[in-house]
PDB file of N, CA and C in Angstrom:
ATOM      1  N   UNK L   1      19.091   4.585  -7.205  1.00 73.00           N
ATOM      2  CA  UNK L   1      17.953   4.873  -6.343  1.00 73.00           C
ATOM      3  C   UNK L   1      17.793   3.714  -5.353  1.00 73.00           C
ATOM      4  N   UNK L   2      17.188   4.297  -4.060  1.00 83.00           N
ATOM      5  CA  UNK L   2      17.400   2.951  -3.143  1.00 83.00           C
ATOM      6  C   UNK L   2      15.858   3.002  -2.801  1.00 83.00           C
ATOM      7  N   UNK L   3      15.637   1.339  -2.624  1.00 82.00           N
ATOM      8  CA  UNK L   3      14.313   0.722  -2.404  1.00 82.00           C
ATOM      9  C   UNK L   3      14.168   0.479  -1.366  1.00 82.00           C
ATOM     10  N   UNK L   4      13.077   0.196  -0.303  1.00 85.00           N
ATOM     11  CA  UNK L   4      12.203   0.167   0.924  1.00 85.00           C
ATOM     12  C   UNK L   4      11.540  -1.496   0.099  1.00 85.00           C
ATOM     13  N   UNK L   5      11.358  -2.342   0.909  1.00 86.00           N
ATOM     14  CA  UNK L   5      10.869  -3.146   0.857  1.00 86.00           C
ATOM     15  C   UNK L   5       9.100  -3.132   1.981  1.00 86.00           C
ATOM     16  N   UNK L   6       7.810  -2.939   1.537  1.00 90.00           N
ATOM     17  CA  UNK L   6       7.144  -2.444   2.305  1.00 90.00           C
ATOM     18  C   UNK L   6       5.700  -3.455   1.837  1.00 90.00           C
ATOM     19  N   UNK L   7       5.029  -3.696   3.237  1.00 90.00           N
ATOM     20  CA  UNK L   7       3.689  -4.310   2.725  1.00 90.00           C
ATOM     21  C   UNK L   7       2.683  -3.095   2.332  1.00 90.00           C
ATOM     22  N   UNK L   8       1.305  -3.427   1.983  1.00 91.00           N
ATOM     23  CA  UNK L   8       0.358  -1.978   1.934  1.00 91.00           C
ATOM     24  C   UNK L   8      -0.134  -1.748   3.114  1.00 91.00           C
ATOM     25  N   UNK L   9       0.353  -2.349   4.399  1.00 94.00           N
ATOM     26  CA  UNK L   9       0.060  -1.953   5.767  1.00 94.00           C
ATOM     27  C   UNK L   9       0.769  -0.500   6.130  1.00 94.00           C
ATOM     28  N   UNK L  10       2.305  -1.548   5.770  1.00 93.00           N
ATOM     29  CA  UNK L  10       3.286  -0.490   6.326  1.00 93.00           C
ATOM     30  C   UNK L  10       3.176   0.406   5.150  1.00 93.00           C
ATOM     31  N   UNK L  11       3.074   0.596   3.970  1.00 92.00           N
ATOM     32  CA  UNK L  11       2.814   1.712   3.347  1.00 92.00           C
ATOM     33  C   UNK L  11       2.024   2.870   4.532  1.00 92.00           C
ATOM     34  N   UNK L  12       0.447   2.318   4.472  1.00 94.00           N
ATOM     35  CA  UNK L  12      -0.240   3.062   5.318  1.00 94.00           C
ATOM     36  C   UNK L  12       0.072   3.751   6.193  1.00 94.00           C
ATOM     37  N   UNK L  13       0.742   2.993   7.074  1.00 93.00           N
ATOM     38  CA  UNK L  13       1.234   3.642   8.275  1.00 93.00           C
ATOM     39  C   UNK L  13       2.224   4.871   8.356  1.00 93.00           C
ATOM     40  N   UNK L  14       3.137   4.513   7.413  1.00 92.00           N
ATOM     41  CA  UNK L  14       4.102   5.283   7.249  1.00 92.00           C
ATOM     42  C   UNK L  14       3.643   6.727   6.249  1.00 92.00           C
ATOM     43  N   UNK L  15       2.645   6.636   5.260  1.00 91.00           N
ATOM     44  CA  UNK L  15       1.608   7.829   5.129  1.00 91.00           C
ATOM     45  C   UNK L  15       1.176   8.538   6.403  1.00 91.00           C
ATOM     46  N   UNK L  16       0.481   8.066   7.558  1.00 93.00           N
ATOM     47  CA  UNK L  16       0.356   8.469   8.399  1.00 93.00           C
ATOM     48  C   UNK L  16      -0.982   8.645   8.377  1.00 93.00           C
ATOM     49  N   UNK L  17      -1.914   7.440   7.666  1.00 94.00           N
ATOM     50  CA  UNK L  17      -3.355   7.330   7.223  1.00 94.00           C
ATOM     51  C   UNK L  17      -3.829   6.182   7.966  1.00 94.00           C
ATOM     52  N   UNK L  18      -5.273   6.520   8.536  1.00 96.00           N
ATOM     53  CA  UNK L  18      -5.810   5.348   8.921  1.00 96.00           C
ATOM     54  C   UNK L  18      -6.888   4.686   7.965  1.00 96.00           C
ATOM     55  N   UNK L  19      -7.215   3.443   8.309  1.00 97.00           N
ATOM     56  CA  UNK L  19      -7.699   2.528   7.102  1.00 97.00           C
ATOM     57  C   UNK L  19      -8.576   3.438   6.706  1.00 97.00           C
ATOM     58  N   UNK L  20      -9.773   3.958   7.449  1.00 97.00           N
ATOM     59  CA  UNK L  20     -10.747   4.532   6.860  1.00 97.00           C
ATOM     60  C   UNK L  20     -10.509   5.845   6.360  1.00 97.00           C
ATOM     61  N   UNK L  21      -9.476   6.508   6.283  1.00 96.00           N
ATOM     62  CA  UNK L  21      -8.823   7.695   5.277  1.00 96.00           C
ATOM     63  C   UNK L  21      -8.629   6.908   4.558  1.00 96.00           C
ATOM     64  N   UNK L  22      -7.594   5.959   3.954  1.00 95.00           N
ATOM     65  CA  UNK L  22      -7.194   5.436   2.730  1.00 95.00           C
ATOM     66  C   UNK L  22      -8.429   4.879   1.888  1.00 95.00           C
ATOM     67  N   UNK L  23      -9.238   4.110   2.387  1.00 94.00           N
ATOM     68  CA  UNK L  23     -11.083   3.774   1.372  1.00 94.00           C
ATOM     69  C   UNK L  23     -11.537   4.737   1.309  1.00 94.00           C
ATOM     70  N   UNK L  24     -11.741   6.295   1.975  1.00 95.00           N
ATOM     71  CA  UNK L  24     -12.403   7.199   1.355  1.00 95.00           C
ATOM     72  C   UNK L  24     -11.754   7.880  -0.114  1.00 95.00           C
ATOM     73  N   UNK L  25     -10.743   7.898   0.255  1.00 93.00           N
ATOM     74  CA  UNK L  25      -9.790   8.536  -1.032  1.00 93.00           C
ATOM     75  C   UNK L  25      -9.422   7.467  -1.867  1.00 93.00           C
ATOM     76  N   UNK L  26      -9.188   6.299  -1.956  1.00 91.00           N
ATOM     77  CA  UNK L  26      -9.151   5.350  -2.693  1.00 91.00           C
ATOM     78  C   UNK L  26     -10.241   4.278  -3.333  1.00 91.00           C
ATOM     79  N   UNK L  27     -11.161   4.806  -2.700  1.00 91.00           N
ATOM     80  CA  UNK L  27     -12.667   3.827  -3.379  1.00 91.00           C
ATOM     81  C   UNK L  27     -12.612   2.506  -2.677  1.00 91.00           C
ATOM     82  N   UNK L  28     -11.770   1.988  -2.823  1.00 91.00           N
ATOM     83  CA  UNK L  28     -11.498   0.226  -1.460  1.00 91.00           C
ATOM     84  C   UNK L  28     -12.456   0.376  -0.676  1.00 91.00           C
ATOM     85  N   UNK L  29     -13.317  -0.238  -0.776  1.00 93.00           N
ATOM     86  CA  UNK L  29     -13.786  -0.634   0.859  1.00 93.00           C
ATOM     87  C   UNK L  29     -13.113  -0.863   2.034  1.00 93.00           C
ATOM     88  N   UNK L  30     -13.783  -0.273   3.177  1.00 95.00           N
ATOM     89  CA  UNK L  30     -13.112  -0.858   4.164  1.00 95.00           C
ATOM     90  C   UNK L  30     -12.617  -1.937   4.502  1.00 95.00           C
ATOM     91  N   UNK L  31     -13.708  -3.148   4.442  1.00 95.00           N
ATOM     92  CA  UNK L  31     -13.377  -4.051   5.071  1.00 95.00           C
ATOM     93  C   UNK L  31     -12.515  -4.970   3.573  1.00 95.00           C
ATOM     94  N   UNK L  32     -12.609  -4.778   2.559  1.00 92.00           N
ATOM     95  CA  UNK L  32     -11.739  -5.027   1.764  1.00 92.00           C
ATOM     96  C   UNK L  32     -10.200  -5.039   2.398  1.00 92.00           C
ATOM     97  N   UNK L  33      -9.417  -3.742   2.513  1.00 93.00           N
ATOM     98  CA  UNK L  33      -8.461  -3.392   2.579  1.00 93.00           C
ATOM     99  C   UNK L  33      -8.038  -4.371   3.846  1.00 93.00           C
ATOM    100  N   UNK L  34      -8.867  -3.765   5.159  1.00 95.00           N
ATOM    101  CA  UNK L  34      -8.957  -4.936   6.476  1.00 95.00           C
ATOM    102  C   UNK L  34      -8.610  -6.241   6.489  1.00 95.00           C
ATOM    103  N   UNK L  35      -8.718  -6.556   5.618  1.00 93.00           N
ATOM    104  CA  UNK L  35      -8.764  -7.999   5.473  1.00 93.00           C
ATOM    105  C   UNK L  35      -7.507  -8.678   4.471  1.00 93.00           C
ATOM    106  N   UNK L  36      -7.392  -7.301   3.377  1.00 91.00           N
ATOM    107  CA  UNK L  36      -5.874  -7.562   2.993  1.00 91.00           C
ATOM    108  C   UNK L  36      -5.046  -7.527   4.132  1.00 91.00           C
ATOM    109  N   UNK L  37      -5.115  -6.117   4.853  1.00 93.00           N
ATOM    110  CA  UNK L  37      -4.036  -5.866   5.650  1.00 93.00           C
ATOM    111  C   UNK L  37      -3.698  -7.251   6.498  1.00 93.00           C
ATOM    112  N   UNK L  38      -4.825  -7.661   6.973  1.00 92.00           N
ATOM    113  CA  UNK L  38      -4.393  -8.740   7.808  1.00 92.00           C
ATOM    114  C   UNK L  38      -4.311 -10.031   7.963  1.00 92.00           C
ATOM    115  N   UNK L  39      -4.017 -10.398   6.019  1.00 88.00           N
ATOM    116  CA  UNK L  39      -4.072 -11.351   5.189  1.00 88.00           C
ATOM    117  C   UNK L  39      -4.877 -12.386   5.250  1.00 88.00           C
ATOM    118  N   UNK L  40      -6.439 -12.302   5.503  1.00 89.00           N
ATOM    119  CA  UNK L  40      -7.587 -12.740   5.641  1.00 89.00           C
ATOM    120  C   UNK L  40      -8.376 -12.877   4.214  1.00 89.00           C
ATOM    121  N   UNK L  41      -7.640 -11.633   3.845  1.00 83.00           N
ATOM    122  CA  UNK L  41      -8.724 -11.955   2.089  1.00 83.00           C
ATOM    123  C   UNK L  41      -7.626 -11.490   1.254  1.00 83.00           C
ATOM    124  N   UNK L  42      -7.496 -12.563   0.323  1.00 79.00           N
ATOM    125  CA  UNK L  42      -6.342 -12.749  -1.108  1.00 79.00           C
ATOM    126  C   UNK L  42      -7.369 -11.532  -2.519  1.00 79.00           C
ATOM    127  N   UNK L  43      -6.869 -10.447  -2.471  1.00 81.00           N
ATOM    128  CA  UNK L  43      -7.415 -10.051  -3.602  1.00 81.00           C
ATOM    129  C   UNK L  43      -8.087 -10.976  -5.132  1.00 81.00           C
ATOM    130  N   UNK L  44      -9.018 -10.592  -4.991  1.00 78.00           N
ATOM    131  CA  UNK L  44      -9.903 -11.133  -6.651  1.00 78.00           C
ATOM    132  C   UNK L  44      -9.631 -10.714  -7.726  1.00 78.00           C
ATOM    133  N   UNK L  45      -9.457  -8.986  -7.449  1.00 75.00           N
ATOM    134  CA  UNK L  45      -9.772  -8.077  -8.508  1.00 75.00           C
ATOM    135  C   UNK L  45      -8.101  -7.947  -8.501  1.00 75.00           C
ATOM    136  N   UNK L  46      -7.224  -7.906  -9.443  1.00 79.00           N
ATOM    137  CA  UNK L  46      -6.095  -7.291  -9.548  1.00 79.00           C
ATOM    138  C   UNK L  46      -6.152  -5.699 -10.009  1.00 79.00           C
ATOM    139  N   UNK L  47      -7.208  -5.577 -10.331  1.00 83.00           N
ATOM    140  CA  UNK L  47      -7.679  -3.849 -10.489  1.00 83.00           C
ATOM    141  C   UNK L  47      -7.803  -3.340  -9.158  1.00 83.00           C
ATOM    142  N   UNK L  48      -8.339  -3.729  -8.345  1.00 83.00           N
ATOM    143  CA  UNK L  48      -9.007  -3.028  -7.082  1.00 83.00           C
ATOM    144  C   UNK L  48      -7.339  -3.051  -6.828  1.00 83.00           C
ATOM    145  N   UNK L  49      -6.946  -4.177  -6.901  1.00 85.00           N
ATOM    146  CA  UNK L  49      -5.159  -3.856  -5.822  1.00 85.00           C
ATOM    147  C   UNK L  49      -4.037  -2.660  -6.236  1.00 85.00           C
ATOM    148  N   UNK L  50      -4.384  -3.178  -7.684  1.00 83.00           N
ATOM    149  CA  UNK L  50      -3.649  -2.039  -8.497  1.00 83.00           C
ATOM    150  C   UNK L  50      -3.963  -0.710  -8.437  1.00 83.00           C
ATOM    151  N   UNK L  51      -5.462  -0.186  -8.035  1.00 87.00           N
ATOM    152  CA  UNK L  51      -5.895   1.243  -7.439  1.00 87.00           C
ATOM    153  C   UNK L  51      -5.203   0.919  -6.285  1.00 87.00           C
ATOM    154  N   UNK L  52      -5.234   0.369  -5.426  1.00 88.00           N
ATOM    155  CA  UNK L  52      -5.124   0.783  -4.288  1.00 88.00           C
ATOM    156  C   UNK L  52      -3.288   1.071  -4.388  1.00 88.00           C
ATOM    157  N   UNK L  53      -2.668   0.248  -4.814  1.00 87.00           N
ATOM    158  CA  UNK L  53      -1.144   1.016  -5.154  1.00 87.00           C
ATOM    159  C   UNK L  53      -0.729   1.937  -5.947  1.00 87.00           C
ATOM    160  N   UNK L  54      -1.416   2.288  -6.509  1.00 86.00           N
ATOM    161  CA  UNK L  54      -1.637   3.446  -7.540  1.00 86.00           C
ATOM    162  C   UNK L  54      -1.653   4.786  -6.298  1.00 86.00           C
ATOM    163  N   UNK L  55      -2.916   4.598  -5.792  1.00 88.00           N
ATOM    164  CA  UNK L  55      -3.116   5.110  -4.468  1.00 88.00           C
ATOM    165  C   UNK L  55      -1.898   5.980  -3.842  1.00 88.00           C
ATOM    166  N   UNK L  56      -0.953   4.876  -3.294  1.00 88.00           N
ATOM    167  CA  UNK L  56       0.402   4.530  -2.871  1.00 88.00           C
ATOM    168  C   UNK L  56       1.349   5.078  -3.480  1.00 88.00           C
ATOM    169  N   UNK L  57       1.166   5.588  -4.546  1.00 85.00           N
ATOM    170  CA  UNK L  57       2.472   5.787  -5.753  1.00 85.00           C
ATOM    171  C   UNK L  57       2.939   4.650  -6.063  1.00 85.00           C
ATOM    172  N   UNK L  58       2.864   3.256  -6.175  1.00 85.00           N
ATOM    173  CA  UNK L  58       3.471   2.340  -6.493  1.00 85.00           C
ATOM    174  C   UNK L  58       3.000   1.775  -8.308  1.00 85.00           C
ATOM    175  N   UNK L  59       4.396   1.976  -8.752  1.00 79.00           N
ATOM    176  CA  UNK L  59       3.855   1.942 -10.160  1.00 79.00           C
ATOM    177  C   UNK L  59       4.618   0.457 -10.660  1.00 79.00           C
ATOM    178  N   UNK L  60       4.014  -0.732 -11.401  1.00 78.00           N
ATOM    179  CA  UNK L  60       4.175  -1.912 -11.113  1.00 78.00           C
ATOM    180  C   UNK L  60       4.626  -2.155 -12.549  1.00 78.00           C
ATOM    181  N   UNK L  61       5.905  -2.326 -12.585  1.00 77.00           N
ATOM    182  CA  UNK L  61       6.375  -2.556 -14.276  1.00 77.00           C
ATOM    183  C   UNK L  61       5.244  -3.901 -14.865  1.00 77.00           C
ATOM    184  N   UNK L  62       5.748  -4.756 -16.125  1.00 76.00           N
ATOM    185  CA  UNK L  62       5.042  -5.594 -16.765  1.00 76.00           C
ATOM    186  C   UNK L  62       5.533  -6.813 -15.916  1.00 76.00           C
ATOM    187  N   UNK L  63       6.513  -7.001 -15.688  1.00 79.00           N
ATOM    188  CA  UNK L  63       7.177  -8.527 -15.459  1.00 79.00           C
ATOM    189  C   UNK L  63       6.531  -8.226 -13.548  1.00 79.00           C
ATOM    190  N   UNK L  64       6.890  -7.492 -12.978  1.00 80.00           N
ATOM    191  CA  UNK L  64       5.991  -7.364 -11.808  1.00 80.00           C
ATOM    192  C   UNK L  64       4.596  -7.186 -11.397  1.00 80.00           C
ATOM    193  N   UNK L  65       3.737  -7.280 -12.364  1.00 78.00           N
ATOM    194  CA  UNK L  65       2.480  -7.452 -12.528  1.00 78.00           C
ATOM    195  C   UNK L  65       2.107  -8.938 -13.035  1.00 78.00           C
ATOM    196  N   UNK L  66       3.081  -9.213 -13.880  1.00 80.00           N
ATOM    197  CA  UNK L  66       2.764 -10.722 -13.432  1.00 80.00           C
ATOM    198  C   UNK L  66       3.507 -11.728 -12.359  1.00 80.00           C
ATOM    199  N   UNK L  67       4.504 -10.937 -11.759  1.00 81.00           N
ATOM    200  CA  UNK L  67       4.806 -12.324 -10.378  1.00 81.00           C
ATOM    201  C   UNK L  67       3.339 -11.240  -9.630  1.00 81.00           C
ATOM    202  N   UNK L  68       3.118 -10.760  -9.700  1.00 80.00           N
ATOM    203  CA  UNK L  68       1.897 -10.164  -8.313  1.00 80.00           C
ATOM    204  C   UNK L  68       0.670 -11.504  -8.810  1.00 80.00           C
ATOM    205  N   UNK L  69       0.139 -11.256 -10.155  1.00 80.00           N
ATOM    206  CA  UNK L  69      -0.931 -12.366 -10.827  1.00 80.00           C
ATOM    207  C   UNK L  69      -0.352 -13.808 -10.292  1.00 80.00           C
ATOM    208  N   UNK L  70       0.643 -14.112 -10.328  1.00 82.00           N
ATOM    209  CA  UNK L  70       0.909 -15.827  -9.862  1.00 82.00           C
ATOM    210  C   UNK L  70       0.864 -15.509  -7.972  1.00 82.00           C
ATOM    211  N   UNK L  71       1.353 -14.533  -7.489  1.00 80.00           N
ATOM    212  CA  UNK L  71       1.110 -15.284  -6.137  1.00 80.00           C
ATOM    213  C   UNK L  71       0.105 -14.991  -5.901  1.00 80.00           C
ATOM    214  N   UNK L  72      -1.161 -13.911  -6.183  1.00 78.00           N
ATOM    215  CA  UNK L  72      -2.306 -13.732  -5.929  1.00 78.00           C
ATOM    216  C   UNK L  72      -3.342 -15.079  -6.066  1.00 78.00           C
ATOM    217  N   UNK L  73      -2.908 -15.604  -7.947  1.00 80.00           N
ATOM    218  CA  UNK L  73      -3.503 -17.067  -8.302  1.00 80.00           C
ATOM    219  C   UNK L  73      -3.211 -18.281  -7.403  1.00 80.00           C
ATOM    220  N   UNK L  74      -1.835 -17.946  -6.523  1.00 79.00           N
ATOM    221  CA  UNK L  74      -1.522 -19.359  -5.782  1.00 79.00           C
ATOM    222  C   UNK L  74      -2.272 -18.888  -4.338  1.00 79.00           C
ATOM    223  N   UNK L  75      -2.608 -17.456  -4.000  1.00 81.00           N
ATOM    224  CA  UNK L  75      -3.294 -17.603  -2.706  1.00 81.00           C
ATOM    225  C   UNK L  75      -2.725 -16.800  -1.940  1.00 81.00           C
ATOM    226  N   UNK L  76      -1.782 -16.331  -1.875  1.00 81.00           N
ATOM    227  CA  UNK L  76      -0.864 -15.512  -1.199  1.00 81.00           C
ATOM    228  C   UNK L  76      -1.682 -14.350  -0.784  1.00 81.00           C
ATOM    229  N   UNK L  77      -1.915 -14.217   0.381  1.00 82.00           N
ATOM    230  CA  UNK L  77      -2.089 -13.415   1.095  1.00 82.00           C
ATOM    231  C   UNK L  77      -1.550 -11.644   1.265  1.00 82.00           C
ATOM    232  N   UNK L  78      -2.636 -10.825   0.521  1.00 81.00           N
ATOM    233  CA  UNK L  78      -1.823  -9.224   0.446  1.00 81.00           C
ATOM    234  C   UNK L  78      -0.822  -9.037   1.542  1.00 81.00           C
ATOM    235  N   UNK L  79      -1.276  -9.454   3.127  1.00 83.00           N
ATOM    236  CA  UNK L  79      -0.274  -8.684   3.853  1.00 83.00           C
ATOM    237  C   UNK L  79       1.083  -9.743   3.669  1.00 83.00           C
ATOM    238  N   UNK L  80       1.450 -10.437   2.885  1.00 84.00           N
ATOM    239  CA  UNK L  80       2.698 -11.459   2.692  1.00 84.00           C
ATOM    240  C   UNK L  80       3.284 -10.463   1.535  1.00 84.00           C
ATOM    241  N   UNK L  81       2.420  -9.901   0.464  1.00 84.00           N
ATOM    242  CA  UNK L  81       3.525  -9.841  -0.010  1.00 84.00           C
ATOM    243  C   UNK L  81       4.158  -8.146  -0.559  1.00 84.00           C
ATOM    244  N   UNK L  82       5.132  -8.003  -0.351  1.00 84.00           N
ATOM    245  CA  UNK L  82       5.996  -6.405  -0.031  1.00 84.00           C
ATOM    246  C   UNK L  82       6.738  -6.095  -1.463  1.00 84.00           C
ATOM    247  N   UNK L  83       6.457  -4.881  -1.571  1.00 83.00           N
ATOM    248  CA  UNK L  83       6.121  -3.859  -3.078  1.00 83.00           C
ATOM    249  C   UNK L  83       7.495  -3.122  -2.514  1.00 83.00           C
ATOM    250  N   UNK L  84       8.282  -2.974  -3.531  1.00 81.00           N
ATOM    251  CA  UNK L  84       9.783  -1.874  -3.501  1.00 81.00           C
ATOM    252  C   UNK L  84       9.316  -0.709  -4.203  1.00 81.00           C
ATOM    253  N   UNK L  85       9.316   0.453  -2.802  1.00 83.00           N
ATOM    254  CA  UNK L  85       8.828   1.843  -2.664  1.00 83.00           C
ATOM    255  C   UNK L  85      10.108   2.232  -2.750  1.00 83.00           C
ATOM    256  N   UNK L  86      10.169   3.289  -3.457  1.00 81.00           N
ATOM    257  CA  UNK L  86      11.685   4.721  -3.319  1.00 81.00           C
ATOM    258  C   UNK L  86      11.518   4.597  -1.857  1.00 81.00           C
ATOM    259  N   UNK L  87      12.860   4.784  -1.500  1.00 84.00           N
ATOM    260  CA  UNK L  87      13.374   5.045  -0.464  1.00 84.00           C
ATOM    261  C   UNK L  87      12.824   7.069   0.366  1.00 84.00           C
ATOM    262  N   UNK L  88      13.052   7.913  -1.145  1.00 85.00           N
ATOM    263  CA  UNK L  88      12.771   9.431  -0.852  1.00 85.00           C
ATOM    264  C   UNK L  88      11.060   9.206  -0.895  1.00 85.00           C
ATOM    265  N   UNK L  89      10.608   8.718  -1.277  1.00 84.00           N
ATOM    266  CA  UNK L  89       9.174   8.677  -1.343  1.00 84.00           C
ATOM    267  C   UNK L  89       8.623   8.368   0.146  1.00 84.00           C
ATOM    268  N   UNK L  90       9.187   6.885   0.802  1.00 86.00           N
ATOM    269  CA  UNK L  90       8.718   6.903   2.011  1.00 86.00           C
ATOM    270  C   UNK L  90       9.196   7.693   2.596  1.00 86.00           C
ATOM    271  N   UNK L  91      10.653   8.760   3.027  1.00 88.00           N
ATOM    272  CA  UNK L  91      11.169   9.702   3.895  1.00 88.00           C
ATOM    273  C   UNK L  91       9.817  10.637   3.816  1.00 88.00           C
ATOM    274  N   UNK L  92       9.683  11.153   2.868  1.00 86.00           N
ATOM    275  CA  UNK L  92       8.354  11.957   2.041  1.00 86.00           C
ATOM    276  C   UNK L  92       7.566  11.759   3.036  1.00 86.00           C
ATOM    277  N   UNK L  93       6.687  10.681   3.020  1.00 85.00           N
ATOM    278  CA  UNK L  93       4.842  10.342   3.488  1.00 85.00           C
ATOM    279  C   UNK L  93       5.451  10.487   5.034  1.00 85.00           C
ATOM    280  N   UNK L  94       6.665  10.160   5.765  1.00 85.00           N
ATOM    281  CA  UNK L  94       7.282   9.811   6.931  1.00 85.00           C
ATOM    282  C   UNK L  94       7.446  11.268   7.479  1.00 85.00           C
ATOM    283  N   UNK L  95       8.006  12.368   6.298  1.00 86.00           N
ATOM    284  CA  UNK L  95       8.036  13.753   7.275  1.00 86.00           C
ATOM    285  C   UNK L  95       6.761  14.609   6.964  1.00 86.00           C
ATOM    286  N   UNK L  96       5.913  13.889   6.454  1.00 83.00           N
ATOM    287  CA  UNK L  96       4.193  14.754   6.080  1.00 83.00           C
ATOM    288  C   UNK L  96       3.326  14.123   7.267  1.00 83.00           C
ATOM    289  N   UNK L  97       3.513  12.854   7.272  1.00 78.00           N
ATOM    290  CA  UNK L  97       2.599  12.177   8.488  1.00 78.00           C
ATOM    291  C   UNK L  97       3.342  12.698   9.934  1.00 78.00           C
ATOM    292  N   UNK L  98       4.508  13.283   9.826  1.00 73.00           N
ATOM    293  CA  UNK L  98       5.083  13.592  11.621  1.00 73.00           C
ATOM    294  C   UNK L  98       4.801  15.333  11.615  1.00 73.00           C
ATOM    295  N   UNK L  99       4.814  15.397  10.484  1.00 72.00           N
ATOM    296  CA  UNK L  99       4.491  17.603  10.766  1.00 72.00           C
ATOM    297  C   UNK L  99       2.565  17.520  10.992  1.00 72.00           C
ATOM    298  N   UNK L 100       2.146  16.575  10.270  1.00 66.00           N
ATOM    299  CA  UNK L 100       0.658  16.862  10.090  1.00 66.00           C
ATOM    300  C   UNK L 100       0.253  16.130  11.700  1.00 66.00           C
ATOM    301  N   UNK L 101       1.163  15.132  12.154  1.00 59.00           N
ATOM    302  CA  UNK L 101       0.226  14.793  13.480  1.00 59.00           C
ATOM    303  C   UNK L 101       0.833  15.729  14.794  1.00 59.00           C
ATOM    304  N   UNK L 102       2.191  16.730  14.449  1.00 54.00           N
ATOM    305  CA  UNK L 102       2.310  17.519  15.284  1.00 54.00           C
ATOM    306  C   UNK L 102       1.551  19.031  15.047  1.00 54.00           C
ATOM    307  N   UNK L 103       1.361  18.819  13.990  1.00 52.00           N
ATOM    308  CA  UNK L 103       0.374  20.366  13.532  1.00 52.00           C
ATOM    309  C   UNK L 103      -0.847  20.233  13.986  1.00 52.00           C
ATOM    310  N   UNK L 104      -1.572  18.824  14.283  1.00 45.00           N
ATOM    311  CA  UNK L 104      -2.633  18.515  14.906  1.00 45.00           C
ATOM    312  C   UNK L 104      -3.075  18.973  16.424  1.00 45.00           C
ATOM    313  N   UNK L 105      -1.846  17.984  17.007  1.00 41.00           N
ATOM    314  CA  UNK L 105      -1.165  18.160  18.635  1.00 41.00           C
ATOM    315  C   UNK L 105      -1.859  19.286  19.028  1.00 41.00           C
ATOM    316  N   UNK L 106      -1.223  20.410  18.044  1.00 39.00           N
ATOM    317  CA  UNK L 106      -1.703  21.855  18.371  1.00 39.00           C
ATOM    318  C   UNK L 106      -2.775  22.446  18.460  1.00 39.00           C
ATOM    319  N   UNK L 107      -3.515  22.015  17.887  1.00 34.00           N
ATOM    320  CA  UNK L 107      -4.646  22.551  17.627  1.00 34.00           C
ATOM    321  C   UNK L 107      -6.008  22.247  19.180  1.00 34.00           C
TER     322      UNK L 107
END
């Protein structure tokens, strides 16, 4: 299986969601997420992050839940650090976000 190396920005984007779609359906606050995205605020809660990749489909084995806990504890900034997404998963959110914003177009 092949991996995508992706922040939870570019996740987003490539869903084809804007911030304030992703906090309604994910509980995150806005300006939470905002502030990950634009590595202004280092997550507190490793729960809130973990919904929010959950969110994502990103499912975080044991040994990768704790390098996420050490760079979070050293400060590291959400938009620094990039989560390995399936490769068919992003094609996925990539041909749902291009039919849904041309199915829009139309309307």
């Amino acid at each position: 299986m092949m991996y995508r190396k992706m922040t939870i920005q570019q996740m987003r984007i490539a869903k084809g969601m804007t911030q304030t779609e992703v906090t309604m359906l994910s509980g995150i606050p806005l300006s939470t997420l905002a502030g990950w995205e634009r590595g202004e605020r280092v997550p507190r809660s490793l729960t809130a992050f973990n919904k929010l990749l959950r969110f994502y489909g990103v499912e975080l084995s044991f040994d990768a839940l704790q390098r996420l806990c050490v760079a979070l504890d050293c400060g590291t900034p959400a938009s620094k650090i990039k989560f390995y997404v399936p490769s068919e998963e992003v094609e996925r959110w990539l041909k749902n976000s291009t039919s849904e914003s041309s199915g829009s177009a139309n309307e």
